[in-house]
PDB file of C-alpha atoms and ligand atoms in Angstrom:
ATOM      1  CA  UNK A   1      -9.477 -13.264 -62.189  1.00 51.00           C
ATOM      2  CA  UNK A   2      -9.634  -9.600 -62.758  1.00 52.00           C
ATOM      3  CA  UNK A   3      -8.116  -6.938 -60.559  1.00 62.00           C
ATOM      4  CA  UNK A   4     -10.074  -4.047 -61.890  1.00 75.00           C
ATOM      5  CA  UNK A   5      -8.681  -0.697 -60.784  1.00 83.00           C
ATOM      6  CA  UNK A   6     -11.161   1.764 -59.463  1.00 93.00           C
ATOM      7  CA  UNK A   7     -10.082   4.702 -61.633  1.00 95.00           C
ATOM      8  CA  UNK A   8     -12.178   7.388 -59.993  1.00 96.00           C
ATOM      9  CA  UNK A   9     -10.888   6.496 -56.558  1.00 96.00           C
ATOM     10  CA  UNK A  10      -7.480   6.332 -57.667  1.00 95.00           C
ATOM     11  CA  UNK A  11      -7.603   9.884 -59.165  1.00 97.00           C
ATOM     12  CA  UNK A  12      -9.449  11.413 -56.192  1.00 96.00           C
ATOM     13  CA  UNK A  13      -6.890   9.742 -53.969  1.00 96.00           C
ATOM     14  CA  UNK A  14      -4.192  11.694 -55.740  1.00 96.00           C
ATOM     15  CA  UNK A  15      -6.049  14.918 -55.370  1.00 96.00           C
ATOM     16  CA  UNK A  16      -7.429  15.073 -58.998  1.00 97.00           C
ATOM     17  CA  UNK A  17     -10.810  16.562 -59.825  1.00 96.00           C
ATOM     18  CA  UNK A  18     -12.698  14.091 -62.000  1.00 96.00           C
ATOM     19  CA  UNK A  19     -12.879  15.745 -65.370  1.00 94.00           C
ATOM     20  CA  UNK A  20     -14.237  13.809 -68.352  1.00 93.00           C
ATOM     21  CA  UNK A  21     -10.880  14.133 -70.117  1.00 93.00           C
ATOM     22  CA  UNK A  22      -8.984  12.983 -67.159  1.00 96.00           C
ATOM     23  CA  UNK A  23     -11.075   9.933 -66.640  1.00 96.00           C
ATOM     24  CA  UNK A  24     -10.934   9.064 -70.372  1.00 96.00           C
ATOM     25  CA  UNK A  25      -7.068   9.234 -70.379  1.00 97.00           C
ATOM     26  CA  UNK A  26      -6.718   7.473 -67.082  1.00 97.00           C
ATOM     27  CA  UNK A  27      -9.052   4.581 -68.264  1.00 95.00           C
ATOM     28  CA  UNK A  28      -6.664   4.030 -71.096  1.00 95.00           C
ATOM     29  CA  UNK A  29      -3.232   4.304 -69.357  1.00 96.00           C
ATOM     30  CA  UNK A  30      -3.857   3.325 -65.901  1.00 95.00           C
ATOM     31  CA  UNK A  31      -6.375   0.449 -65.876  1.00 92.00           C
ATOM     32  CA  UNK A  32      -3.737  -1.992 -67.405  1.00 88.00           C
ATOM     33  CA  UNK A  33       0.022  -2.110 -68.073  1.00 88.00           C
ATOM     34  CA  UNK A  34       0.829   0.413 -70.756  1.00 90.00           C
ATOM     35  CA  UNK A  35       3.740   2.199 -72.414  1.00 95.00           C
ATOM     36  CA  UNK A  36       2.281   5.033 -74.361  1.00 95.00           C
ATOM     37  CA  UNK A  37       3.194   8.437 -75.922  1.00 95.00           C
ATOM     38  CA  UNK A  38       0.902  11.301 -75.638  1.00 97.00           C
ATOM     39  CA  UNK A  39       0.422  11.054 -79.576  1.00 96.00           C
ATOM     40  CA  UNK A  40      -0.670   7.307 -79.340  1.00 95.00           C
ATOM     41  CA  UNK A  41      -3.155   8.121 -76.502  1.00 97.00           C
ATOM     42  CA  UNK A  42      -4.568  10.875 -78.559  1.00 97.00           C
ATOM     43  CA  UNK A  43      -4.833   8.903 -81.558  1.00 97.00           C
ATOM     44  CA  UNK A  44      -6.512   6.041 -79.779  1.00 96.00           C
ATOM     45  CA  UNK A  45      -9.157   8.343 -78.082  1.00 96.00           C
ATOM     46  CA  UNK A  46      -9.813  11.048 -80.747  1.00 95.00           C
ATOM     47  CA  UNK A  47     -12.408   8.970 -82.725  1.00 94.00           C
ATOM     48  CA  UNK A  48     -14.738   8.710 -79.609  1.00 94.00           C
ATOM     49  CA  UNK A  49     -13.722  11.889 -77.964  1.00 94.00           C
ATOM     50  CA  UNK A  50     -13.518  14.556 -80.548  1.00 94.00           C
ATOM     51  CA  UNK A  51     -13.354  17.310 -77.934  1.00 92.00           C
ATOM     52  CA  UNK A  52      -9.951  15.919 -76.709  1.00 94.00           C
ATOM     53  CA  UNK A  53      -6.852  17.825 -77.887  1.00 96.00           C
ATOM     54  CA  UNK A  54      -3.346  16.419 -78.070  1.00 96.00           C
ATOM     55  CA  UNK A  55      -2.239  19.238 -75.680  1.00 96.00           C
ATOM     56  CA  UNK A  56      -4.733  18.228 -73.167  1.00 96.00           C
ATOM     57  CA  UNK A  57      -3.709  14.584 -73.344  1.00 97.00           C
ATOM     58  CA  UNK A  58      -0.063  15.686 -72.891  1.00 96.00           C
ATOM     59  CA  UNK A  59      -0.893  17.902 -70.016  1.00 96.00           C
ATOM     60  CA  UNK A  60      -2.942  15.114 -68.315  1.00 97.00           C
ATOM     61  CA  UNK A  61      -0.215  12.618 -68.626  1.00 97.00           C
ATOM     62  CA  UNK A  62       2.247  15.164 -67.197  1.00 97.00           C
ATOM     63  CA  UNK A  63       0.012  15.577 -64.173  1.00 97.00           C
ATOM     64  CA  UNK A  64      -0.216  11.802 -63.707  1.00 97.00           C
ATOM     65  CA  UNK A  65       3.536  11.673 -63.862  1.00 97.00           C
ATOM     66  CA  UNK A  66       3.947  14.353 -61.286  1.00 96.00           C
ATOM     67  CA  UNK A  67       1.620  12.667 -58.923  1.00 96.00           C
ATOM     68  CA  UNK A  68       3.387   9.387 -59.185  1.00 95.00           C
ATOM     69  CA  UNK A  69       0.662   7.484 -61.173  1.00 96.00           C
ATOM     70  CA  UNK A  70       2.995   7.275 -64.320  1.00 96.00           C
ATOM     71  CA  UNK A  71       6.662   6.916 -64.882  1.00 94.00           C
ATOM     72  CA  UNK A  72       8.145   8.827 -67.745  1.00 94.00           C
ATOM     73  CA  UNK A  73      11.288   7.897 -69.877  1.00 94.00           C
ATOM     74  CA  UNK A  74      12.417   8.726 -73.220  1.00 92.00           C
ATOM     75  CA  UNK A  75      13.160   6.606 -76.352  1.00 90.00           C
ATOM     76  CA  UNK A  76      14.326   8.144 -79.537  1.00 83.00           C
ATOM     77  CA  UNK A  77      13.374  11.490 -78.326  1.00 87.00           C
ATOM     78  CA  UNK A  78       9.761  10.369 -77.625  1.00 90.00           C
ATOM     79  CA  UNK A  79       8.432  10.817 -74.086  1.00 95.00           C
ATOM     80  CA  UNK A  80       7.055   7.504 -73.066  1.00 96.00           C
ATOM     81  CA  UNK A  81       4.545   7.153 -70.140  1.00 97.00           C
ATOM     82  CA  UNK A  82       4.646   3.933 -68.296  1.00 96.00           C
ATOM     83  CA  UNK A  83       1.839   2.727 -65.887  1.00 95.00           C
ATOM     84  CA  UNK A  84       4.346   0.470 -64.192  1.00 94.00           C
ATOM     85  CA  UNK A  85       5.864   2.787 -61.621  1.00 91.00           C
ATOM     86  CA  UNK A  86       8.140   0.185 -59.941  1.00 88.00           C
ATOM     87  CA  UNK A  87      11.877   0.435 -61.008  1.00 86.00           C
ATOM     88  CA  UNK A  88      12.550  -1.655 -63.968  1.00 91.00           C
ATOM     89  CA  UNK A  89      14.275  -1.551 -67.342  1.00 92.00           C
ATOM     90  CA  UNK A  90      13.077  -1.679 -70.875  1.00 95.00           C
ATOM     91  CA  UNK A  91      13.665  -3.353 -74.124  1.00 95.00           C
ATOM     92  CA  UNK A  92      12.422  -1.452 -77.278  1.00 95.00           C
ATOM     93  CA  UNK A  93      12.186  -2.913 -80.897  1.00 95.00           C
ATOM     94  CA  UNK A  94      13.924  -0.703 -83.400  1.00 92.00           C
ATOM     95  CA  UNK A  95      11.614  -1.877 -86.066  1.00 93.00           C
ATOM     96  CA  UNK A  96       7.997  -2.008 -84.720  1.00 93.00           C
ATOM     97  CA  UNK A  97       8.570   0.028 -81.525  1.00 91.00           C
ATOM     98  CA  UNK A  98       7.215  -2.528 -79.138  1.00 93.00           C
ATOM     99  CA  UNK A  99       8.436  -1.912 -75.464  1.00 94.00           C
ATOM    100  CA  UNK A 100       8.537  -4.514 -72.953  1.00 94.00           C
ATOM    101  CA  UNK A 101       9.337  -4.499 -69.144  1.00 94.00           C
ATOM    102  CA  UNK A 102      12.496  -6.010 -67.811  1.00 92.00           C
ATOM    103  CA  UNK A 103      12.932  -6.892 -64.029  1.00 88.00           C
ATOM    104  CA  UNK A 104      15.758  -5.101 -62.350  1.00 81.00           C
ATOM    105  CA  UNK A 105      18.257  -7.609 -60.611  1.00 73.00           C
ATOM    106  CA  UNK A 106      20.053  -6.841 -57.478  1.00 60.00           C
ATOM    107  CA  UNK A 107      23.311  -7.103 -59.188  1.00 55.00           C
ATOM    108  CA  UNK A 108      22.589  -4.379 -61.707  1.00 58.00           C
ATOM    109  CA  UNK A 109      21.720  -1.914 -59.088  1.00 61.00           C
ATOM    110  CA  UNK A 110      25.666  -1.601 -58.294  1.00 73.00           C
ATOM    111  CA  UNK A 111      26.441   1.786 -59.583  1.00 79.00           C
ATOM    112  CA  UNK A 112      29.760   2.042 -61.481  1.00 85.00           C
ATOM    113  CA  UNK A 113      32.768   3.074 -59.203  1.00 88.00           C
ATOM    114  CA  UNK A 114      32.990   6.434 -61.016  1.00 92.00           C
ATOM    115  CA  UNK A 115      29.757   7.392 -59.222  1.00 90.00           C
ATOM    116  CA  UNK A 116      31.028   6.793 -55.799  1.00 89.00           C
ATOM    117  CA  UNK A 117      30.595  10.412 -54.997  1.00 92.00           C
ATOM    118  CA  UNK A 118      27.099  10.637 -56.321  1.00 91.00           C
ATOM    119  CA  UNK A 119      23.768   9.926 -54.590  1.00 89.00           C
ATOM    120  CA  UNK A 120      22.015   7.908 -57.100  1.00 83.00           C
ATOM    121  CA  UNK A 121      18.322   8.176 -57.248  1.00 80.00           C
ATOM    122  CA  UNK A 122      17.383   5.898 -60.106  1.00 79.00           C
ATOM    123  CA  UNK A 123      18.801   3.807 -62.783  1.00 82.00           C
ATOM    124  CA  UNK A 124      17.132   3.045 -66.145  1.00 85.00           C
ATOM    125  CA  UNK A 125      18.517   0.819 -68.963  1.00 88.00           C
ATOM    126  CA  UNK A 126      16.915   0.579 -72.414  1.00 92.00           C
ATOM    127  CA  UNK A 127      17.940  -2.419 -74.560  1.00 93.00           C
ATOM    128  CA  UNK A 128      17.308  -1.832 -78.160  1.00 94.00           C
ATOM    129  CA  UNK A 129      16.969  -4.483 -80.877  1.00 95.00           C
ATOM    130  CA  UNK A 130      14.760  -6.571 -83.023  1.00 96.00           C
ATOM    131  CA  UNK A 131      11.778  -8.377 -81.412  1.00 96.00           C
ATOM    132  CA  UNK A 132      11.159 -11.996 -82.341  1.00 96.00           C
ATOM    133  CA  UNK A 133       8.191 -10.937 -84.537  1.00 95.00           C
ATOM    134  CA  UNK A 134      10.413  -8.469 -86.546  1.00 95.00           C
ATOM    135  CA  UNK A 135      13.232 -11.034 -86.820  1.00 93.00           C
ATOM    136  CA  UNK A 136      10.632 -13.434 -88.320  1.00 89.00           C
ATOM    137  CA  UNK A 137       9.538 -10.931 -90.830  1.00 84.00           C
ATOM    138  CA  UNK A 138      13.189 -10.328 -91.730  1.00 77.00           C
ATOM    139  CA  UNK A 139      13.799 -13.921 -92.292  1.00 76.00           C
ATOM    140  CA  UNK A 140      10.623 -14.219 -94.444  1.00 76.00           C
ATOM    141  CA  UNK A 141      12.271 -11.589 -96.703  1.00 68.00           C
ATOM    142  CA  UNK A 142       9.587  -8.984 -96.431  1.00 56.00           C
ATOM    143  CA  UNK A 143      11.903  -6.187 -95.990  1.00 52.00           C
ATOM    144  CA  UNK A 144       9.970  -3.708 -97.963  1.00 53.00           C
ATOM    145  CA  UNK A 145       6.858  -3.941 -95.942  1.00 51.00           C
ATOM    146  CA  UNK A 146       5.142  -0.527 -95.388  1.00 50.00           C
ATOM    147  CA  UNK A 147       3.498   0.570 -92.166  1.00 49.00           C
ATOM    148  CA  UNK A 148       6.579   0.182 -89.960  1.00 49.00           C
ATOM    149  CA  UNK A 149       5.340   0.948 -86.501  1.00 51.00           C
ATOM    150  CA  UNK A 150       6.458   4.063 -84.741  1.00 51.00           C
ATOM    151  CA  UNK A 151       5.852   4.864 -81.150  1.00 55.00           C
TER     152      UNK A 151
HETATM  153 ZN1   ZN B   1       9.461  -5.408 -83.476  1.00 85.80          ZN
HETATM  154 ZN1   ZN B   2       7.811  -0.246 -68.294  1.00 85.80          ZN
END
C-alpha cells in the first residue's frame, strides 16, 4: 500500500513554478512524514545536488511554510519544518534529537483561564526527554560515545 504524493501537482496547486531545486526539496520533505531543519535538508541533498545552496533550501522551506505545505516550530533555537500540518504536539530527545508527533487530545485544548481574554489561534507543546534508544545506551554505560546527534 503506497499513497504516493504527486509532488509536481501539489506544488502547482499551491501556485509554485516547478524549479529543479523546489522539486528536489519537496520530494525530500513533502513525500513522507518529516521533521527537518534547513541544514539537515541541505546536508542530505548537497552530494547529489551540488548547485543547491543552504540559502536556497532555507528560502524554499519558508515558501512551503507560507503556502501551508509545512508547519514550522522551534526547538533549541532551530527552526524545524514539519510535513504534518495538522495540529499536534511534539516530543524531542535531548540526546539524539529525534522528534516524534503526539496527537492533541480535546482536553488539552482548554486554554488556561489567564487567557480568557485572548483569541487563541494555536497551541503547541514540546515534551523534552531521553528517547528509549538513548536510555538504553545510558544503561549500557556508553556515556562517552561520540557523534551525538544534533538536529
Ligand atoms: Zn534519543
Ligand atoms: Zn510533527
